[in-house]
mmCIF file of C-alpha atoms in Angstrom:
data_model
loop_
_atom_site.group_PDB
_atom_site.id
_atom_site.type_symbol
_atom_site.label_atom_id
_atom_site.label_comp_id
_atom_site.label_asym_id
_atom_site.label_seq_id
_atom_site.Cartn_x
_atom_site.Cartn_y
_atom_site.Cartn_z
ATOM 1 C CA MET A 1 -36.717 -37.870 -34.101
ATOM 2 C CA ASN A 2 -34.178 -37.818 -36.897
ATOM 3 C CA LEU A 3 -32.478 -34.751 -38.349
ATOM 4 C CA ARG A 4 -34.742 -34.535 -41.371
ATOM 5 C CA GLN A 5 -37.808 -34.303 -39.164
ATOM 6 C CA GLU A 6 -36.090 -31.631 -37.038
ATOM 7 C CA PHE A 7 -35.755 -29.549 -40.190
ATOM 8 C CA THR A 8 -39.155 -30.092 -41.751
ATOM 9 C CA LYS A 9 -41.163 -29.528 -38.558
ATOM 10 C CA GLY A 10 -40.274 -25.823 -38.632
ATOM 11 C CA LEU A 11 -41.543 -25.353 -42.182
ATOM 12 C CA VAL A 12 -45.248 -26.090 -41.840
ATOM 13 C CA ALA A 13 -46.233 -28.300 -38.877
ATOM 14 C CA GLU A 14 -44.621 -26.020 -36.259
ATOM 15 C CA ASN A 15 -44.130 -22.920 -38.370
ATOM 16 C CA PRO A 16 -43.083 -20.263 -35.839
ATOM 17 C CA VAL A 17 -45.190 -17.444 -37.278
ATOM 18 C CA LEU A 18 -48.232 -19.207 -38.715
ATOM 19 C CA ARG A 19 -48.702 -21.947 -36.085
ATOM 20 C CA LEU A 20 -46.990 -20.808 -32.901
ATOM 21 C CA ALA A 21 -47.686 -17.056 -33.370
ATOM 22 C CA LEU A 22 -44.094 -16.090 -32.488
ATOM 23 C CA GLY A 23 -42.156 -13.240 -34.031
ATOM 24 C CA LEU A 24 -45.258 -11.385 -35.144
ATOM 25 C CA CYS A 25 -43.847 -7.850 -34.933
ATOM 26 C CA PRO A 26 -41.114 -8.217 -37.580
ATOM 27 C CA SER A 27 -43.330 -10.370 -39.782
ATOM 28 C CA LEU A 28 -45.854 -7.528 -39.985
ATOM 29 C CA ALA A 29 -43.382 -4.675 -40.072
ATOM 30 C CA VAL A 30 -40.903 -5.724 -42.757
ATOM 31 C CA SER A 31 -43.307 -7.565 -45.060
ATOM 32 C CA SER A 32 -44.150 -4.610 -47.309
ATOM 33 C CA SER A 33 -41.684 -5.944 -49.901
ATOM 34 C CA VAL A 34 -40.259 -9.395 -50.627
ATOM 35 C CA GLU A 35 -36.726 -7.959 -50.607
ATOM 36 C CA ASN A 36 -37.060 -6.693 -47.024
ATOM 37 C CA ALA A 37 -38.687 -9.962 -45.979
ATOM 38 C CA LEU A 38 -35.768 -11.979 -47.373
ATOM 39 C CA GLY A 39 -33.242 -9.662 -45.711
ATOM 40 C CA MET A 40 -34.938 -10.051 -42.351
ATOM 41 C CA GLY A 41 -35.328 -13.810 -42.827
ATOM 42 C CA ILE A 42 -31.639 -14.347 -43.606
ATOM 43 C CA SER A 43 -30.599 -12.240 -40.601
ATOM 44 C CA VAL A 44 -32.829 -14.285 -38.319
ATOM 45 C CA VAL A 45 -31.517 -17.587 -39.751
ATOM 46 C CA PHE A 46 -27.964 -16.441 -38.992
ATOM 47 C CA VAL A 47 -28.677 -15.243 -35.442
ATOM 48 C CA LEU A 48 -30.797 -18.313 -34.661
ATOM 49 C CA THR A 49 -28.160 -20.754 -35.957
ATOM 50 C CA MET A 50 -25.298 -19.132 -34.089
ATOM 51 C CA SER A 51 -27.202 -18.709 -30.812
ATOM 52 C CA ASN A 52 -28.529 -22.282 -30.946
ATOM 53 C CA LEU A 53 -24.984 -23.527 -31.634
ATOM 54 C CA ILE A 54 -23.385 -21.608 -28.758
ATOM 55 C CA ILE A 55 -26.168 -22.366 -26.286
ATOM 56 C CA SER A 56 -26.104 -26.045 -27.208
ATOM 57 C CA LEU A 57 -22.328 -26.127 -26.659
ATOM 58 C CA MET A 58 -22.647 -24.364 -23.304
ATOM 59 C CA ARG A 59 -25.796 -26.114 -22.114
ATOM 60 C CA ASN A 60 -23.997 -28.064 -19.370
ATOM 61 C CA ILE A 61 -22.122 -25.114 -17.894
ATOM 62 C CA ILE A 62 -24.863 -22.446 -17.901
ATOM 63 C CA PRO A 63 -26.376 -22.237 -14.387
ATOM 64 C CA ALA A 64 -30.121 -22.837 -14.584
ATOM 65 C CA LYS A 65 -31.065 -19.811 -12.479
ATOM 66 C CA ILE A 66 -29.441 -17.168 -14.658
ATOM 67 C CA ARG A 67 -29.883 -18.905 -18.006
ATOM 68 C CA ILE A 68 -32.280 -16.355 -19.531
ATOM 69 C CA PRO A 69 -29.944 -13.332 -19.105
ATOM 70 C CA ILE A 70 -27.096 -15.439 -20.521
ATOM 71 C CA TYR A 71 -29.186 -16.433 -23.543
ATOM 72 C CA ILE A 72 -30.120 -12.787 -24.120
ATOM 73 C CA VAL A 73 -26.482 -11.672 -24.016
ATOM 74 C CA ILE A 74 -25.488 -14.405 -26.498
ATOM 75 C CA ILE A 75 -28.338 -13.454 -28.838
ATOM 76 C CA ALA A 76 -27.593 -9.724 -28.527
ATOM 77 C CA THR A 77 -23.949 -10.371 -29.459
ATOM 78 C CA PHE A 78 -24.911 -12.002 -32.749
ATOM 79 C CA VAL A 79 -27.544 -9.342 -33.452
ATOM 80 C CA THR A 80 -24.838 -6.705 -33.057
ATOM 81 C CA ILE A 81 -22.662 -8.615 -35.537
ATOM 82 C CA VAL A 82 -25.555 -8.704 -38.030
ATOM 83 C CA GLU A 83 -26.164 -4.986 -37.480
ATOM 84 C CA MET A 84 -22.542 -4.119 -38.246
ATOM 85 C CA ILE A 85 -22.295 -6.403 -41.297
ATOM 86 C CA MET A 86 -25.576 -5.130 -42.727
ATOM 87 C CA ALA A 87 -24.698 -1.480 -42.132
ATOM 88 C CA ALA A 88 -21.385 -2.011 -43.925
ATOM 89 C CA TYR A 89 -22.448 -4.109 -46.932
ATOM 90 C CA GLN A 90 -26.213 -3.540 -47.360
ATOM 91 C CA PRO A 91 -26.794 0.056 -46.207
ATOM 92 C CA ALA A 92 -30.052 0.398 -48.194
ATOM 93 C CA LEU A 93 -31.525 -2.731 -46.619
ATOM 94 C CA PHE A 94 -30.261 -1.597 -43.198
ATOM 95 C CA ARG A 95 -32.140 1.695 -43.578
ATOM 96 C CA ALA A 96 -35.277 -0.046 -44.848
ATOM 97 C CA LEU A 97 -35.404 -2.474 -41.910
ATOM 98 C CA GLY A 98 -34.457 0.354 -39.512
ATOM 99 C CA ILE A 99 -35.299 -0.273 -35.871
ATOM 100 C CA PHE A 100 -36.220 -3.903 -36.553
ATOM 101 C CA VAL A 101 -32.581 -4.966 -36.926
ATOM 102 C CA PRO A 102 -31.678 -4.312 -33.244
ATOM 103 C CA LEU A 103 -35.100 -5.662 -32.312
ATOM 104 C CA ILE A 104 -34.134 -9.161 -33.526
ATOM 105 C CA VAL A 105 -32.891 -9.514 -29.922
ATOM 106 C CA VAL A 106 -36.442 -9.588 -28.615
ATOM 107 C CA ASN A 107 -37.753 -11.805 -31.420
ATOM 108 C CA CYS A 108 -39.428 -14.483 -29.307
ATOM 109 C CA ILE A 109 -38.578 -17.240 -31.828
ATOM 110 C CA ILE A 110 -34.876 -17.044 -30.987
ATOM 111 C CA LEU A 111 -35.221 -17.009 -27.199
ATOM 112 C CA GLY A 112 -37.974 -19.609 -27.512
ATOM 113 C CA ARG A 113 -35.784 -22.066 -29.458
ATOM 114 C CA ALA A 114 -32.877 -21.450 -27.070
ATOM 115 C CA GLU A 115 -35.038 -22.310 -24.078
ATOM 116 C CA ALA A 116 -37.147 -25.077 -25.614
ATOM 117 C CA PHE A 117 -34.620 -26.842 -27.834
ATOM 118 C CA ALA A 118 -30.952 -25.786 -27.853
ATOM 119 C CA SER A 119 -30.617 -25.996 -24.067
ATOM 120 C CA LYS A 120 -31.645 -29.677 -24.143
ATOM 121 C CA ASN A 121 -30.073 -31.034 -27.354
ATOM 122 C CA SER A 122 -26.637 -31.649 -28.820
ATOM 123 C CA ILE A 123 -25.068 -29.481 -31.518
ATOM 124 C CA TRP A 124 -26.358 -31.008 -34.757
ATOM 125 C CA PRO A 125 -30.029 -31.260 -33.807
ATOM 126 C CA ALA A 126 -29.806 -27.686 -32.448
ATOM 127 C CA ILE A 127 -28.354 -26.351 -35.714
ATOM 128 C CA ILE A 128 -30.849 -28.242 -37.861
ATOM 129 C CA ASP A 129 -33.687 -27.024 -35.647
ATOM 130 C CA ALA A 130 -32.437 -23.447 -36.118
ATOM 131 C CA TRP A 131 -32.372 -23.874 -39.895
ATOM 132 C CA GLY A 132 -35.871 -25.354 -39.964
ATOM 133 C CA MET A 133 -37.340 -22.641 -37.752
ATOM 134 C CA GLY A 134 -35.399 -19.888 -39.551
ATOM 135 C CA VAL A 135 -36.489 -21.069 -42.977
ATOM 136 C CA GLY A 136 -40.063 -21.439 -41.697
ATOM 137 C CA PHE A 137 -39.958 -17.835 -40.457
ATOM 138 C CA THR A 138 -38.540 -16.638 -43.794
ATOM 139 C CA PHE A 139 -41.198 -18.635 -45.654
ATOM 140 C CA ALA A 140 -44.005 -17.006 -43.656
ATOM 141 C CA LEU A 141 -42.527 -13.544 -44.176
ATOM 142 C CA VAL A 142 -42.104 -14.030 -47.912
ATOM 143 C CA MET A 143 -45.672 -15.350 -48.144
ATOM 144 C CA ILE A 144 -47.109 -12.235 -46.462
ATOM 145 C CA ALA A 145 -44.770 -9.968 -48.435
ATOM 146 C CA THR A 146 -45.771 -11.624 -51.722
ATOM 147 C CA VAL A 147 -49.438 -10.801 -51.155
ATOM 148 C CA ARG A 148 -48.671 -7.271 -50.011
ATOM 149 C CA GLU A 149 -46.126 -6.405 -52.695
ATOM 150 C CA ILE A 150 -48.170 -7.746 -55.609
ATOM 151 C CA LEU A 151 -51.411 -6.096 -54.496
ATOM 152 C CA GLY A 152 -49.839 -2.935 -53.130
ATOM 153 C CA ASN A 153 -47.188 -2.238 -55.728
ATOM 154 C CA GLY A 154 -47.811 -4.568 -58.656
ATOM 155 C CA THR A 155 -44.324 -6.089 -58.328
ATOM 156 C CA TRP A 156 -42.653 -9.199 -56.884
ATOM 157 C CA LEU A 157 -39.046 -8.836 -55.724
ATOM 158 C CA ASN A 158 -39.023 -5.529 -57.632
ATOM 159 C CA MET A 159 -40.048 -7.228 -60.916
ATOM 160 C CA PRO A 160 -43.325 -5.972 -62.405
ATOM 161 C CA VAL A 161 -45.855 -8.823 -62.465
ATOM 162 C CA ALA A 162 -49.223 -7.087 -62.564
ATOM 163 C CA PRO A 163 -51.160 -6.874 -65.844
ATOM 164 C CA ALA A 164 -51.377 -3.520 -67.640
ATOM 165 C CA GLY A 165 -53.959 -1.197 -66.186
ATOM 166 C CA PHE A 166 -53.576 -2.651 -62.674
ATOM 167 C CA GLU A 167 -54.256 -0.044 -60.041
ATOM 168 C CA PRO A 168 -52.049 -0.707 -56.938
ATOM 169 C CA VAL A 169 -53.919 -0.892 -53.625
ATOM 170 C CA LEU A 170 -51.915 1.538 -51.519
ATOM 171 C CA LEU A 171 -53.594 0.273 -48.349
ATOM 172 C CA MET A 172 -51.752 -3.050 -48.630
ATOM 173 C CA MET A 173 -48.392 -1.288 -48.321
ATOM 174 C CA LEU A 174 -49.536 0.625 -45.226
ATOM 175 C CA ALA A 175 -50.041 -0.762 -41.720
ATOM 176 C CA PRO A 176 -53.674 -1.970 -42.154
ATOM 177 C CA GLY A 177 -52.703 -4.157 -45.117
ATOM 178 C CA ALA A 178 -50.194 -6.033 -42.957
ATOM 179 C CA PHE A 179 -52.768 -6.829 -40.260
ATOM 180 C CA ILE A 180 -55.491 -7.869 -42.693
ATOM 181 C CA THR A 181 -53.163 -10.066 -44.809
ATOM 182 C CA MET A 182 -51.861 -11.750 -41.650
ATOM 183 C CA GLY A 183 -55.404 -12.398 -40.399
ATOM 184 C CA LEU A 184 -56.501 -13.919 -43.705
ATOM 185 C CA ILE A 185 -53.403 -16.141 -44.009
ATOM 186 C CA LEU A 186 -53.913 -17.441 -40.456
ATOM 187 C CA ALA A 187 -57.569 -18.084 -41.273
ATOM 188 C CA MET A 188 -56.518 -20.005 -44.394
ATOM 189 C CA PHE A 189 -54.255 -22.243 -42.300
ATOM 190 C CA ASN A 190 -57.051 -22.813 -39.754
ATOM 191 C CA TRP A 191 -59.451 -23.666 -42.553
ATOM 192 C CA SER A 192 -57.095 -26.217 -44.122
ATOM 193 C CA ASP A 193 -56.483 -27.767 -40.657
ATOM 194 C CA ASP A 194 -60.223 -28.081 -40.115
ATOM 195 C CA ALA A 195 -60.705 -29.604 -43.552
ATOM 196 C CA LYS A 196 -57.961 -32.181 -42.886
ATOM 197 C CA ALA A 197 -59.354 -33.038 -39.442
ATOM 198 C CA LYS A 198 -62.832 -33.467 -40.920
ATOM 199 C CA LYS A 199 -61.531 -35.723 -43.666
ATOM 200 C CA LEU A 200 -59.728 -37.875 -41.081
ATOM 201 C CA LYS A 201 -62.837 -38.039 -38.904
ATOM 202 C CA ASP A 202 -65.010 -39.034 -41.874
ATOM 203 C CA ALA A 203 -62.551 -41.775 -42.787
ATOM 204 C CA VAL A 204 -62.606 -43.130 -39.213
ATOM 205 C CA ILE A 205 -66.414 -43.045 -39.079
ATOM 206 C CA LYS A 206 -66.581 -44.775 -42.458
ATOM 207 C CA ARG A 207 -64.332 -47.611 -41.288
ATOM 208 C CA ALA A 208 -66.112 -47.926 -37.941
ATOM 209 C CA GLY A 209 -69.422 -47.973 -39.786
ATOM 210 C CA PHE A 210 -68.132 -50.677 -42.088
ATOM 211 C CA ILE A 211 -67.050 -52.824 -39.124
ATOM 212 C CA THR A 212 -70.276 -52.516 -37.125
ATOM 213 C CA GLU A 213 -72.369 -52.469 -40.312
ATOM 214 C CA GLN A 214 -74.610 -49.597 -39.353
ATOM 215 C CA PRO A 215 -77.332 -48.652 -41.843
ATOM 216 C CA LYS A 216 -76.166 -45.921 -44.202
ATOM 217 C CA THR A 217 -79.057 -43.566 -43.462
ATOM 218 C CA GLU A 218 -77.822 -42.923 -39.911
ATOM 219 C CA ARG A 219 -74.597 -41.398 -41.129
ATOM 220 C CA SER A 220 -75.923 -39.248 -43.906
ATOM 221 C CA ASN A 221 -76.630 -35.665 -43.038
ATOM 222 C CA MET B 1 -38.475 24.479 -22.117
ATOM 223 C CA ASP B 2 -40.177 24.029 -25.475
ATOM 224 C CA TRP B 3 -43.646 22.818 -24.505
ATOM 225 C CA GLY B 4 -44.867 22.859 -28.119
ATOM 226 C CA ASN B 5 -42.175 20.412 -29.181
ATOM 227 C CA LEU B 6 -42.993 18.071 -26.290
ATOM 228 C CA PHE B 7 -46.676 18.219 -27.236
ATOM 229 C CA VAL B 8 -45.818 17.291 -30.838
ATOM 230 C CA ILE B 9 -43.760 14.304 -29.617
ATOM 231 C CA ALA B 10 -46.566 13.159 -27.312
ATOM 232 C CA VAL B 11 -49.334 13.397 -29.922
ATOM 233 C CA GLY B 12 -47.047 11.772 -32.463
ATOM 234 C CA ALA B 13 -46.334 8.776 -30.241
ATOM 235 C CA ILE B 14 -49.925 8.321 -29.008
ATOM 236 C CA LEU B 15 -51.920 8.839 -32.200
ATOM 237 C CA ILE B 16 -50.009 9.518 -35.412
ATOM 238 C CA ASN B 17 -47.305 6.866 -35.057
ATOM 239 C CA ASN B 18 -49.162 4.655 -32.601
ATOM 240 C CA PHE B 19 -46.695 2.032 -31.408
ATOM 241 C CA VAL B 20 -48.936 -0.936 -32.037
ATOM 242 C CA LEU B 21 -51.007 0.046 -35.041
ATOM 243 C CA MET B 22 -48.495 2.064 -37.060
ATOM 244 C CA ARG B 23 -45.067 0.886 -35.938
ATOM 245 C CA PHE B 24 -45.941 -2.799 -35.269
ATOM 246 C CA LEU B 25 -44.236 -2.876 -31.875
ATOM 247 C CA GLY B 26 -45.677 -5.008 -29.087
ATOM 248 C CA ILE B 27 -47.946 -7.141 -31.280
ATOM 249 C CA CYS B 28 -47.565 -10.266 -29.112
ATOM 250 C CA PRO B 29 -49.104 -8.763 -25.939
ATOM 251 C CA TYR B 30 -51.551 -6.841 -28.127
ATOM 252 C CA ILE B 31 -52.982 -10.097 -29.474
ATOM 253 C CA GLY B 32 -52.286 -12.223 -26.384
ATOM 254 C CA VAL B 33 -53.500 -10.041 -23.507
ATOM 255 C CA SER B 34 -56.450 -8.332 -25.209
ATOM 256 C CA LYS B 35 -59.048 -10.971 -24.358
ATOM 257 C CA SER B 36 -60.432 -9.143 -21.320
ATOM 258 C CA LEU B 37 -60.627 -5.469 -20.412
ATOM 259 C CA SER B 38 -59.216 -5.810 -16.893
ATOM 260 C CA SER B 39 -56.058 -7.631 -17.936
ATOM 261 C CA ALA B 40 -55.593 -5.166 -20.808
ATOM 262 C CA ILE B 41 -55.648 -2.258 -18.359
ATOM 263 C CA GLY B 42 -53.203 -4.034 -16.027
ATOM 264 C CA MET B 43 -50.804 -4.769 -18.865
ATOM 265 C CA GLY B 44 -51.128 -1.207 -20.177
ATOM 266 C CA MET B 45 -50.256 0.328 -16.808
ATOM 267 C CA ALA B 46 -47.249 -1.975 -16.425
ATOM 268 C CA VAL B 47 -46.010 -1.052 -19.917
ATOM 269 C CA ILE B 48 -46.391 2.709 -19.338
ATOM 270 C CA PHE B 49 -44.400 2.354 -16.119
ATOM 271 C CA VAL B 50 -41.598 0.247 -17.592
ATOM 272 C CA MET B 51 -41.350 2.289 -20.808
ATOM 273 C CA THR B 52 -40.924 5.515 -18.823
ATOM 274 C CA ILE B 53 -38.100 4.241 -16.642
ATOM 275 C CA ALA B 54 -36.529 2.335 -19.561
ATOM 276 C CA SER B 55 -36.440 5.571 -21.612
ATOM 277 C CA LEU B 56 -34.803 7.364 -18.698
ATOM 278 C CA PHE B 57 -32.133 4.766 -17.919
ATOM 279 C CA SER B 58 -31.295 3.789 -21.493
ATOM 280 C CA TRP B 59 -30.802 7.458 -22.360
ATOM 281 C CA ILE B 60 -28.456 7.933 -19.389
ATOM 282 C CA VAL B 61 -26.504 4.775 -20.283
ATOM 283 C CA TYR B 62 -26.169 5.777 -23.932
ATOM 284 C CA VAL B 63 -25.164 9.394 -23.367
ATOM 285 C CA TYR B 64 -22.851 8.952 -20.373
ATOM 286 C CA LEU B 65 -21.323 5.546 -21.104
ATOM 287 C CA LEU B 66 -21.498 4.790 -24.848
ATOM 288 C CA ASP B 67 -21.584 7.947 -26.983
ATOM 289 C CA PRO B 68 -17.971 9.088 -27.639
ATOM 290 C CA ALA B 69 -18.975 12.776 -27.803
ATOM 291 C CA THR B 70 -20.415 12.878 -24.299
ATOM 292 C CA ASN B 71 -19.221 9.871 -22.288
ATOM 293 C CA PHE B 72 -16.612 9.904 -19.547
ATOM 294 C CA TRP B 73 -13.812 8.165 -21.408
ATOM 295 C CA GLY B 74 -14.196 9.508 -24.975
ATOM 296 C CA VAL B 75 -14.176 6.023 -26.525
ATOM 297 C CA ASP B 76 -16.742 4.985 -29.153
ATOM 298 C CA LEU B 77 -18.761 2.206 -27.525
ATOM 299 C CA THR B 78 -21.957 2.704 -29.547
ATOM 300 C CA PHE B 79 -21.735 -0.848 -30.913
ATOM 301 C CA LEU B 80 -22.700 -2.024 -27.420
ATOM 302 C CA ARG B 81 -26.060 -0.244 -27.688
ATOM 303 C CA THR B 82 -28.267 -3.293 -28.292
ATOM 304 C CA ILE B 83 -26.623 -5.446 -25.624
ATOM 305 C CA SER B 84 -26.535 -2.713 -22.983
ATOM 306 C CA PHE B 85 -30.160 -1.644 -23.592
ATOM 307 C CA ILE B 86 -31.562 -5.148 -23.319
ATOM 308 C CA LEU B 87 -29.567 -5.733 -20.132
ATOM 309 C CA VAL B 88 -30.705 -2.407 -18.670
ATOM 310 C CA ILE B 89 -34.334 -3.257 -19.455
ATOM 311 C CA ALA B 90 -34.115 -6.815 -18.116
ATOM 312 C CA GLY B 91 -32.413 -5.592 -14.938
ATOM 313 C CA LEU B 92 -34.913 -2.769 -14.470
ATOM 314 C CA VAL B 93 -37.909 -5.053 -14.857
ATOM 315 C CA GLN B 94 -36.459 -7.447 -12.279
ATOM 316 C CA PHE B 95 -35.696 -4.583 -9.904
ATOM 317 C CA VAL B 96 -39.090 -2.930 -10.328
ATOM 318 C CA GLU B 97 -40.752 -6.267 -9.704
ATOM 319 C CA MET B 98 -38.887 -6.699 -6.401
ATOM 320 C CA VAL B 99 -39.537 -3.111 -5.277
ATOM 321 C CA ILE B 100 -43.255 -3.268 -6.051
ATOM 322 C CA GLN B 101 -43.548 -6.626 -4.332
ATOM 323 C CA LYS B 102 -41.986 -5.165 -1.183
ATOM 324 C CA LEU B 103 -43.605 -1.714 -1.092
ATOM 325 C CA ALA B 104 -46.984 -2.113 -2.783
ATOM 326 C CA PRO B 105 -48.230 -5.704 -2.563
ATOM 327 C CA SER B 106 -51.661 -4.807 -3.921
ATOM 328 C CA LEU B 107 -50.128 -3.176 -7.018
ATOM 329 C CA TYR B 108 -47.914 -6.236 -7.368
ATOM 330 C CA GLN B 109 -51.009 -8.433 -7.338
ATOM 331 C CA ALA B 110 -52.440 -6.361 -10.182
ATOM 332 C CA LEU B 111 -49.312 -6.008 -12.335
ATOM 333 C CA GLY B 112 -47.193 -8.930 -11.140
ATOM 334 C CA ILE B 113 -47.840 -11.471 -13.857
ATOM 335 C CA TYR B 114 -47.350 -8.910 -16.639
ATOM 336 C CA LEU B 115 -43.971 -7.603 -15.541
ATOM 337 C CA PRO B 116 -41.807 -10.586 -16.593
ATOM 338 C CA LEU B 117 -43.549 -10.601 -19.978
ATOM 339 C CA ILE B 118 -42.436 -7.041 -20.592
ATOM 340 C CA THR B 119 -38.714 -7.814 -20.804
ATOM 341 C CA THR B 120 -39.209 -9.401 -24.203
ATOM 342 C CA ASN B 121 -41.803 -6.854 -25.292
ATOM 343 C CA CYS B 122 -40.206 -5.301 -28.350
ATOM 344 C CA ALA B 123 -42.044 -2.026 -27.724
ATOM 345 C CA VAL B 124 -39.873 -1.313 -24.659
ATOM 346 C CA LEU B 125 -36.556 -1.905 -26.430
ATOM 347 C CA GLY B 126 -38.089 -0.143 -29.444
ATOM 348 C CA VAL B 127 -38.798 3.075 -27.554
ATOM 349 C CA ALA B 128 -35.276 3.071 -26.092
ATOM 350 C CA VAL B 129 -33.692 2.665 -29.550
ATOM 351 C CA LEU B 130 -36.031 5.241 -31.132
ATOM 352 C CA ASN B 131 -35.120 7.860 -28.519
ATOM 353 C CA ILE B 132 -31.479 7.530 -29.537
ATOM 354 C CA ASP B 133 -32.176 7.355 -33.295
ATOM 355 C CA GLU B 134 -34.234 10.557 -33.097
ATOM 356 C CA ASN B 135 -31.545 12.357 -31.040
ATOM 357 C CA TYR B 136 -34.019 13.209 -28.280
ATOM 358 C CA SER B 137 -32.911 15.048 -25.148
ATOM 359 C CA LEU B 138 -33.572 13.525 -21.725
ATOM 360 C CA VAL B 139 -36.927 15.320 -21.283
ATOM 361 C CA GLU B 140 -38.007 14.494 -24.836
ATOM 362 C CA SER B 141 -37.089 10.835 -24.264
ATOM 363 C CA LEU B 142 -39.158 10.738 -21.093
ATOM 364 C CA VAL B 143 -42.174 12.291 -22.825
ATOM 365 C CA ASN B 144 -41.776 9.900 -25.752
ATOM 366 C CA GLY B 145 -41.596 6.946 -23.344
ATOM 367 C CA ILE B 146 -44.741 7.929 -21.443
ATOM 368 C CA ALA B 147 -46.634 8.764 -24.642
ATOM 369 C CA ALA B 148 -45.620 5.511 -26.334
ATOM 370 C CA GLY B 149 -46.895 3.623 -23.278
ATOM 371 C CA ILE B 150 -50.179 5.541 -23.370
ATOM 372 C CA GLY B 151 -50.521 4.834 -27.100
ATOM 373 C CA PHE B 152 -49.929 1.119 -26.477
ATOM 374 C CA THR B 153 -52.503 1.102 -23.650
ATOM 375 C CA LEU B 154 -55.028 2.950 -25.810
ATOM 376 C CA ALA B 155 -54.739 0.406 -28.628
ATOM 377 C CA LEU B 156 -54.798 -2.533 -26.182
ATOM 378 C CA VAL B 157 -57.854 -1.321 -24.235
ATOM 379 C CA LEU B 158 -59.808 -0.496 -27.407
ATOM 380 C CA MET B 159 -58.998 -3.947 -28.769
ATOM 381 C CA ALA B 160 -60.018 -5.670 -25.513
ATOM 382 C CA GLY B 161 -63.326 -3.803 -25.523
ATOM 383 C CA ILE B 162 -64.057 -4.975 -29.060
ATOM 384 C CA ARG B 163 -62.977 -8.565 -28.364
ATOM 385 C CA GLU B 164 -65.236 -8.822 -25.312
ATOM 386 C CA ARG B 165 -68.192 -7.973 -27.532
ATOM 387 C CA LEU B 166 -66.889 -10.233 -30.281
ATOM 388 C CA ASP B 167 -67.427 -13.267 -28.041
ATOM 389 C CA LEU B 168 -71.145 -12.865 -28.695
ATOM 390 C CA ALA B 169 -70.769 -12.438 -32.450
ATOM 391 C CA ASP B 170 -71.151 -15.201 -34.995
ATOM 392 C CA VAL B 171 -67.660 -15.433 -36.515
ATOM 393 C CA PRO B 172 -66.899 -18.010 -39.251
ATOM 394 C CA LYS B 173 -65.078 -20.974 -37.726
ATOM 395 C CA ALA B 174 -61.769 -20.516 -39.545
ATOM 396 C CA LEU B 175 -61.576 -16.859 -38.507
ATOM 397 C CA GLN B 176 -62.269 -17.414 -34.804
ATOM 398 C CA GLY B 177 -59.649 -16.307 -32.290
ATOM 399 C CA VAL B 178 -56.421 -14.802 -33.557
ATOM 400 C CA PRO B 179 -57.288 -14.286 -37.274
ATOM 401 C CA ILE B 180 -60.317 -12.090 -36.555
ATOM 402 C CA ALA B 181 -58.233 -10.165 -34.000
ATOM 403 C CA PHE B 182 -55.714 -9.349 -36.744
ATOM 404 C CA ILE B 183 -58.424 -8.249 -39.145
ATOM 405 C CA MET B 184 -59.899 -6.003 -36.475
ATOM 406 C CA ALA B 185 -56.446 -4.604 -35.780
ATOM 407 C CA GLY B 186 -56.306 -3.808 -39.505
ATOM 408 C CA LEU B 187 -59.622 -1.946 -39.322
ATOM 409 C CA MET B 188 -58.391 -0.028 -36.256
ATOM 410 C CA ALA B 189 -55.189 0.814 -38.133
ATOM 411 C CA ILE B 190 -57.291 2.256 -40.966
ATOM 412 C CA ALA B 191 -59.019 4.449 -38.382
ATOM 413 C CA PHE B 192 -55.653 5.536 -36.962
ATOM 414 C CA LEU B 193 -54.439 6.369 -40.495
ATOM 415 C CA GLY B 194 -56.839 9.293 -40.235
ATOM 416 C CA PHE B 195 -54.540 10.859 -37.649
ATOM 417 C CA SER B 196 -51.660 10.998 -40.122
ATOM 418 C CA GLY B 197 -53.410 13.970 -41.716
ATOM 419 C CA LEU B 198 -53.180 15.774 -38.386
ATOM 420 C CA SER B 199 -50.731 18.675 -38.484
ATOM 421 C CA VAL B 200 -49.547 19.691 -35.051
ATOM 422 C CA GLY B 201 -47.010 22.344 -34.061
#
């Protein structure tokens, strides 16, 4: 697999939130506005890149039996760095994200990539994998936040986008809106997967039918 | 002791700010382990247990080792909060697992497979961090830990009950599985929003 594929697989094909169902808590909790979603996404990209880098560098000297505690300490170190930087330079964002900044430690995407990828690959693939997965996570968050912010507040990234007379749906900003938006987006992805699989199956049947020259009536339904 | 205050904290953590449905903590086990009622109850019990002892030990670590106003050496170590809490929780889960395995094999059979999952359950680290953010005392932290665990179990068991019945329902193909679980969680969250009008204390 080349580096380009390592990057693009995290965007859609193996999107951590929408396909692998990892990191669901932050993607529901901070998606009430696009600004918060971007802030969380960038923090996760940073932590994921640095932890993948360090773990990939140390992969031959970490004893297999205690690898998970070591990974957690490495991740927690970078989360603490993010916490301090954000508190110093983006205090408003830090307050808005609240408890979910320290909770990046238990974001299963980061530990998952450490265990599944960085511990088995050299530095460059590990970094590219982190970028792909991080950007995929950010993409999913921004997608959910876009739906919620436009419907719930009539704005996108704090810019008013709704037509005049639009009545914001407060429910979308509250907890239920997050769950329902997430459910519908997952359903949309399932539906497009099914449609693609069906198209592929039809194409195969069509070619097989052409080869064996079956009568057309048998295939029509 | 201020019983009224403890009652407010407990009701707040169980119903008003339910950990799963209002604070979005512990979504992964909530979606993953809610397929059958028996496993939901097992997971819930394990979480209540771990949250209680995690609240206790993280509070002791923060107050006596990290907070400059109260610790033994008067040095500000609060930046170590995240690292020390996750280590305390991971160590505790490992220790509890060994103790239960030795002393209560039948309980270990029931809870065993859920315990390792709990280390990366954000609800456990979440309750430890919240106790500190809210400046709770030791007793208040303990009550908050138990109540948060009960709130998690309540949401999980309700969800499992609904999902067991949902197996018989005719759900559109694209919505089957996880998507419909999220939409139902949304409907349950609407129901729990009703509790936010509750004024206690």
